[in-house]
Short mmCIF file of C-alpha atoms in Angstrom, two decimals:
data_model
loop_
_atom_site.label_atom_id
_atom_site.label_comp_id
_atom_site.label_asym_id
_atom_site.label_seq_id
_atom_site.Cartn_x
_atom_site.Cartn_y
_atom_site.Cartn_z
CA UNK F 1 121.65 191.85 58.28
CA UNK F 2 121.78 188.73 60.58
CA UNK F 3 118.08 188.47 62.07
CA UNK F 4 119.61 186.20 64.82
CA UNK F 5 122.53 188.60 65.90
CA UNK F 6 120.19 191.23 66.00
CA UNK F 7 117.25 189.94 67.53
CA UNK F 8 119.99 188.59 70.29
CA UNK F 9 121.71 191.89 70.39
CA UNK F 10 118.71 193.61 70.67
CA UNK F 11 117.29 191.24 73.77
CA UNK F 12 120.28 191.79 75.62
CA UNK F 13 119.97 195.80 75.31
CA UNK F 14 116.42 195.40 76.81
CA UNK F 15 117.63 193.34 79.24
CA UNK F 16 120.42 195.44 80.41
CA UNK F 17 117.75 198.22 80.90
CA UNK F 18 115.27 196.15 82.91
CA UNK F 19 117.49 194.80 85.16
CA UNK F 20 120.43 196.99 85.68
CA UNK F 21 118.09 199.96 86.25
CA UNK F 22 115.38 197.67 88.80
CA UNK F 23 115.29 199.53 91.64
CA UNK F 24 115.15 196.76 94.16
CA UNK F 25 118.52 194.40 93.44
CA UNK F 26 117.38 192.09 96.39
CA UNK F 27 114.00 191.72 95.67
CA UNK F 28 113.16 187.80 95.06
CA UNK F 29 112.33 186.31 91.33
CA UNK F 30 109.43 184.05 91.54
CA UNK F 31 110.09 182.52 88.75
CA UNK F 32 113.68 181.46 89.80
CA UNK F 33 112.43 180.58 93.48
CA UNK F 34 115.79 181.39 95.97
CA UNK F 35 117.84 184.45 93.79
CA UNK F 36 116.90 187.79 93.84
CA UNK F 37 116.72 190.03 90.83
CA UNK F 38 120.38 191.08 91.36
CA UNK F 39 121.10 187.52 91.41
CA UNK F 40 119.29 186.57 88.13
CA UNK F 41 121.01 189.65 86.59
CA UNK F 42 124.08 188.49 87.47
CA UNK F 43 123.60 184.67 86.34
CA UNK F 44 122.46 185.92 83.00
CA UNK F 45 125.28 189.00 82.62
CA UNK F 46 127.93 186.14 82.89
CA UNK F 47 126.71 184.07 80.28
CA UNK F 48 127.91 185.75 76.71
CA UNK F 49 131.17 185.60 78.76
CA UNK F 50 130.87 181.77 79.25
CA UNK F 51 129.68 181.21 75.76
CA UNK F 52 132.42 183.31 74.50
CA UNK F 53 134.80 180.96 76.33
CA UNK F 54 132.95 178.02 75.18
CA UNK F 55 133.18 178.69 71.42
CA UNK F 56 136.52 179.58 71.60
CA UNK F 57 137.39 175.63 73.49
CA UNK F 58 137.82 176.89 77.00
CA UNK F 59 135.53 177.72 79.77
CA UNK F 60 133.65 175.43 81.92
CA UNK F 61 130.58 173.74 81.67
CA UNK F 62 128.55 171.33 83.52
CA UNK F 63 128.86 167.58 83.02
CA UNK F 64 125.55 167.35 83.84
CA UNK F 65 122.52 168.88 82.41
CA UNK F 66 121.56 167.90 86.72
CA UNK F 67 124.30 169.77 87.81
CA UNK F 68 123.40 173.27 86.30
CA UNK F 69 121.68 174.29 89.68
CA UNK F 70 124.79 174.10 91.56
CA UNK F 71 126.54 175.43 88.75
CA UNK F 72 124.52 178.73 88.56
CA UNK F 73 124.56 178.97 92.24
CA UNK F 74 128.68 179.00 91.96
CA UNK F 75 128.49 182.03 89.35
CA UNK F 76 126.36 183.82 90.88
CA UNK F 77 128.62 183.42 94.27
CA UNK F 78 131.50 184.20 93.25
CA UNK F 79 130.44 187.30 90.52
CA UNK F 80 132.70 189.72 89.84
CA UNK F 81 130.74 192.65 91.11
CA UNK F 82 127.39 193.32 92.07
CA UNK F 83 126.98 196.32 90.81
CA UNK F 84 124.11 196.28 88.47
CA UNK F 85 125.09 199.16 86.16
CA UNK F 86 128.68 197.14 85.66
CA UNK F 87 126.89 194.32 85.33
CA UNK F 88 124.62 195.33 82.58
CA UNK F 89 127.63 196.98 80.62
CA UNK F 90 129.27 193.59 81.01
CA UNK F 91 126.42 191.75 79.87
CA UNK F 92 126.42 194.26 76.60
CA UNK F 93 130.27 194.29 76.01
CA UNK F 94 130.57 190.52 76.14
CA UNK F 95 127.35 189.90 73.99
CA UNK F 96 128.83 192.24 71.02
CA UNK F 97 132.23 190.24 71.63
CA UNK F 98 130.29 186.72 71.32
CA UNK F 99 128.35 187.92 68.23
CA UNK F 100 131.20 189.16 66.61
CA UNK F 101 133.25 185.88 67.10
CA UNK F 102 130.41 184.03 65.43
CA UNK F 103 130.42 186.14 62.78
CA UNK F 104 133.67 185.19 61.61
CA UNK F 105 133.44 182.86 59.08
CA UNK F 106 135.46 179.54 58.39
CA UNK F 107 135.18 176.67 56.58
CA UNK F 108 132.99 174.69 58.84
CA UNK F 109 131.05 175.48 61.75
CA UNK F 110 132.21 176.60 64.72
CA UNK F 111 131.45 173.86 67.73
CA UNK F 112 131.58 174.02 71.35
CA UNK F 113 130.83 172.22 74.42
CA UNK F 114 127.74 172.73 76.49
CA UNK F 115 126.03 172.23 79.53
CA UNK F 116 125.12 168.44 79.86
CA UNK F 117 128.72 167.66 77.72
CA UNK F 118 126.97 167.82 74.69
CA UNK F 119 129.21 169.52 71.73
CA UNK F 120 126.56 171.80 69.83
CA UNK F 121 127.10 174.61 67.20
CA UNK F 122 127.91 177.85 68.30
CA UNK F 123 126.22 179.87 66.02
CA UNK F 124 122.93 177.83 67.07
CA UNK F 125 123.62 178.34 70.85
CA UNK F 126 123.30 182.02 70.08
CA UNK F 127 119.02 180.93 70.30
CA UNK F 128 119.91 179.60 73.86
CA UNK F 129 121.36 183.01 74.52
CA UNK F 130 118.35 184.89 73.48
CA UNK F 131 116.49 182.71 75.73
CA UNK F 132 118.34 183.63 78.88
CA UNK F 133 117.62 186.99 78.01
CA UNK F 134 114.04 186.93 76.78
CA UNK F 135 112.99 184.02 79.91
CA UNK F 136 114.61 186.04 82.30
CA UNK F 137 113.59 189.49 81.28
CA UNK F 138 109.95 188.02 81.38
CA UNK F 139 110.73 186.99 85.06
CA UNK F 140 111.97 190.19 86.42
CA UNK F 141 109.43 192.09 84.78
CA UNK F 142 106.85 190.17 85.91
CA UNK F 143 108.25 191.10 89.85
CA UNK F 144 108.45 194.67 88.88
CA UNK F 145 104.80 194.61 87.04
CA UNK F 146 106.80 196.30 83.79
CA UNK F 147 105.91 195.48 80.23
CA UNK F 148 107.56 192.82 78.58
CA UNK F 149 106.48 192.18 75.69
CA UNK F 150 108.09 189.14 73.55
CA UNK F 151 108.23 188.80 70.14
CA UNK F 152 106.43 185.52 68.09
CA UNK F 153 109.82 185.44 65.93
CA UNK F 154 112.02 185.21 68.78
CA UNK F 155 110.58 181.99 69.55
CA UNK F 156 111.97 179.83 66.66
CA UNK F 157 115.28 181.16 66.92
CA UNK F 158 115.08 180.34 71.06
CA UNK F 159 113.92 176.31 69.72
CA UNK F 160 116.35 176.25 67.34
CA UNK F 161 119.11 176.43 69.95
CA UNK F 162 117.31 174.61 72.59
CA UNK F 163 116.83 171.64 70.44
CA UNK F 164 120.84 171.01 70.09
CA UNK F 165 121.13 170.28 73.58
CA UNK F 166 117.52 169.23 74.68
CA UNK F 167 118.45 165.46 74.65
CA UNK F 168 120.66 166.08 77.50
CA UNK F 169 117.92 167.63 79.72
CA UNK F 170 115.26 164.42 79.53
CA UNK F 171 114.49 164.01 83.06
CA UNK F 172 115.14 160.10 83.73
CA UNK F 173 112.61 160.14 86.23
CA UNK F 174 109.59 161.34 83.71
CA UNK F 175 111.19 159.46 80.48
CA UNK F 176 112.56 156.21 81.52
CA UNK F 177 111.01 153.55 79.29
CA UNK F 178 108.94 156.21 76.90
CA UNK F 179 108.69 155.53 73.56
CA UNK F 180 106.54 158.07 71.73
CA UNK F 181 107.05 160.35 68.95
CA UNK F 182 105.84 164.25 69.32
CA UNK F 183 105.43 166.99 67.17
CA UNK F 184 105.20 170.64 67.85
CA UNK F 185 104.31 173.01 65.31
CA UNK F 186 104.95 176.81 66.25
CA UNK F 187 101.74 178.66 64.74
CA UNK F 188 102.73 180.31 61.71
CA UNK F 189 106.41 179.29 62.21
CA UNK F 190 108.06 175.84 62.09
CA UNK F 191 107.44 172.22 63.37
CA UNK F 192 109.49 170.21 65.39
CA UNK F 193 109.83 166.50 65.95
CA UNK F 194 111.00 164.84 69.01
CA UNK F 195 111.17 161.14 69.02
CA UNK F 196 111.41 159.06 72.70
CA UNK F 197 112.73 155.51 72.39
CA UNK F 198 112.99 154.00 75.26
CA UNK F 199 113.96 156.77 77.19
CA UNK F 200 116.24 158.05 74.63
CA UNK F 201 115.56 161.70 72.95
CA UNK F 202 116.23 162.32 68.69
CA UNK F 203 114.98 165.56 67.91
CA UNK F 204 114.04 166.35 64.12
CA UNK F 205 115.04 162.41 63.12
CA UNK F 206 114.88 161.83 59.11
CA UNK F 207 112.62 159.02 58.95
CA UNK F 208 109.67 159.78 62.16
CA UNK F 209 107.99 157.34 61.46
CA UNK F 210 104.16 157.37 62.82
CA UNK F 211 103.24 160.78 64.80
CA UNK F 212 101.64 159.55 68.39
CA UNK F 213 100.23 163.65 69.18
CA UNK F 214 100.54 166.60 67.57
CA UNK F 215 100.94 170.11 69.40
CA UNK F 216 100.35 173.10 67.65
CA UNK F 217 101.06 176.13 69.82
CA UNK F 218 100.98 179.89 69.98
CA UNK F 219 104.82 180.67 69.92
CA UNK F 220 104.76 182.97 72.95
CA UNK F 221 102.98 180.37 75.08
CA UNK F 222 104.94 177.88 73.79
CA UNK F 223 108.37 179.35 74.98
CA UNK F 224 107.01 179.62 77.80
CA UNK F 225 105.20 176.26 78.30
CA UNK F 226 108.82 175.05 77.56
CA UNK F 227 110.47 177.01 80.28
CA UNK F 228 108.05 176.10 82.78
CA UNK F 229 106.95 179.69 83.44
CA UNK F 230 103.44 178.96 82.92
CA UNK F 231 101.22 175.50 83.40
CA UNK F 232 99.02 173.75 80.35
CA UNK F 233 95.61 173.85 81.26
CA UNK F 234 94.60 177.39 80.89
CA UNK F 235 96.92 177.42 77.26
CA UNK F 236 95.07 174.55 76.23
CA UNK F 237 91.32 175.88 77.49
CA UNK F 238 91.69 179.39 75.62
CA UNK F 239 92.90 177.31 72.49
CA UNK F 240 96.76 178.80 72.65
CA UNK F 241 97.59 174.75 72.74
CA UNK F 242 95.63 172.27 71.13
CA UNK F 243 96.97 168.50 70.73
CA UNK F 244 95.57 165.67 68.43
CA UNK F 245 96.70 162.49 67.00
CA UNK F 246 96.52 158.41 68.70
CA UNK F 247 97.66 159.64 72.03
CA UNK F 248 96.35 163.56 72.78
CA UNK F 249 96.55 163.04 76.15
CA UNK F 250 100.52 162.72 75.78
CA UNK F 251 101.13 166.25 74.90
CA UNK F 252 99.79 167.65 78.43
CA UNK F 253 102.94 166.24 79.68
CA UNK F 254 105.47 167.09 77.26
CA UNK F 255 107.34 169.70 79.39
CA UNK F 256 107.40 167.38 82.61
CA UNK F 257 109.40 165.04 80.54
CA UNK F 258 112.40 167.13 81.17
CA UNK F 259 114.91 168.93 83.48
CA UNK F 260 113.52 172.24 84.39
CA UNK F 261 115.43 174.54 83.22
#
C-alpha cells in the first residue's frame, strides 16, 4: 500500500465531510481572514483538479509565489458551483483521478510546474496536497469548534512536498542579505536543513556546512508553526519547540522569513 496515497486519500475524505456538510457556507475562516468556509471549500475542492492539470503539462499556475493571493481569489470567483455537496464530490473524484495518475509508473519521475514557476515532482507535490487538506480542515474546524485531530505522520509527508517549492516562497523583505544555515528536526521523524546565502534558499544541501540553530519540534506544532496558524512563544514555553546552537535566537523567526502561505 502507498502510505502517501492513502494518508492523502484519506485527508481529502475527512475533508469532504467537514466542509461539504458545515452548516453555515458563509460563515468567515479566521484563519484565511476575507473567505468564508464555502469559499475555503471551494479553493481547496479545485486543487486535485489543478494538480491533475499540472502533472499532466497544462493548467495554470502562478508566476509568482506573490501572486497566489490573487490567484486563489480568481478560483474561488469564478468556481464552478457553489454547491458544497458537488463540491466535496469534486474534491473526491478529482483526488482519486490525481492519485491514480501518479501511480502510473515510467521511467523517470513525473515533473510539473508549480506555483512560484518552480518545476517540482509530482509525486512529491502530492505532500502539498495533503496540506491543503489537513491546514484547511484544521481551519474550518476550528470555526465550527469540531474535532480535528491531525496525525504526527502526516507531517513529514506535508514537509516533504513543501520543501520542493519552499525556495520560491522566501519573503525578500524578511531574507534579503541572510546568510544562516537552519535545521529542523521533526520529533521522532526526520530533519531538515535549510541553508540562506545571501538571501538565497537550498534546502537539504549535501555539504551544510556549520549549523547556526537547531529546531527540534513536535510535528503537529510544527506544521502548524509553518503555516502560520499558530505563533512561537507559547510552542517554545511548553517545550513543543526548543532551539539551540551559535544563534538560538534565529529560530524564533524562521517562519517570518517567508511568504505566508
Amino acid at each position: 500500500m502507498d502510505a502517501v496515497a492513502e494518508a492523502v486519500r484519506t485527508m481529502a475524505r475527512r475533508f469532504a465531510e467537514l466542509a461539504g456538510t458545515a452548516p453555515d457556507q458563509e460563515r468567515e475562516v479566521a484563519g484565511t481572514p476575507e473567505w468564508s468556509v464555502g469559499d475555503v471549500l471551494g479553493h481547496v475542492a479545485m486543487e486535485p483538479s489543478r494538480y491533475y492539470e499540472l502533472a499532466l503539462g497544462r493548467g495554470d499556475w502562478p508566476a509568482r509565489a506573490a501572486d497566489l493571493p490573487a490567484f486563489n481569489a480568481e478560483q474561488i470567483r469564478t468556481l464552478p458551483t457553489r454547491d458544497p455537496h458537488k463540491l466535496a464530490e469534486k474534491l473526491l473524484a478529482d483526488t482519486d483521478s490525481f492519485l491514480d495518475l501518479i501511480a502510473e509508473v515510467g521511467d523517470e519521475p513525473r515533473m510539473m510546474m508549480f506555483d512560484g514557476d518552480q518545476r517540482i515532482r509530482a509525486d512529491v507535490a502530492r505532500g502539498t496536497l495533503l496540506g491543503e487538506f489537513v491546514v484547511h480542515g484544521y481551519d474550518i474546524a476550528t470555526v465550527l469548534g469540531e474535532p480535528w485531530p491531525i496525525e504526527p505522520a502526516h507531517v513529514p509527508i506535508i514537509m516533504d512536498g513543501l520543501n520542493q517549492v519552499v525556495p520560491g516562497w522566501v519573503d525578500p523583505a524578511q531574507s534579503d542579505g541572510h546568510t544562516a544555515t537552519y535545521e529542523l528536526r521533526l520529533r521522532g521523524f526526520s530533519r531538515y536543513i535549510y541553508r540562506f546565502t545571501d538571501g538565497v534558499l537550498t534546502t537539504n544541501p549535501p555539504n551544510p556546512g556549520r549549523i547556526d540553530v537547531h529546531l527540534s519540534m513536535e510535528p503537529v506544532t510544527a506544521l502548524l508553526l509553518n503555516y502560520r496558524r499558530i505563533g512561537p512563544l507559547r510552542p517554545t514555553l511548553t517545550g513543543k519547540v526548543g532551539t539551540w546552537g551559535r544563534k538560538p535566537w534565529l529560530g524564533l523567526r524562521f517562519a517570518d522569513r517567508f511568504l505566508p502561505a
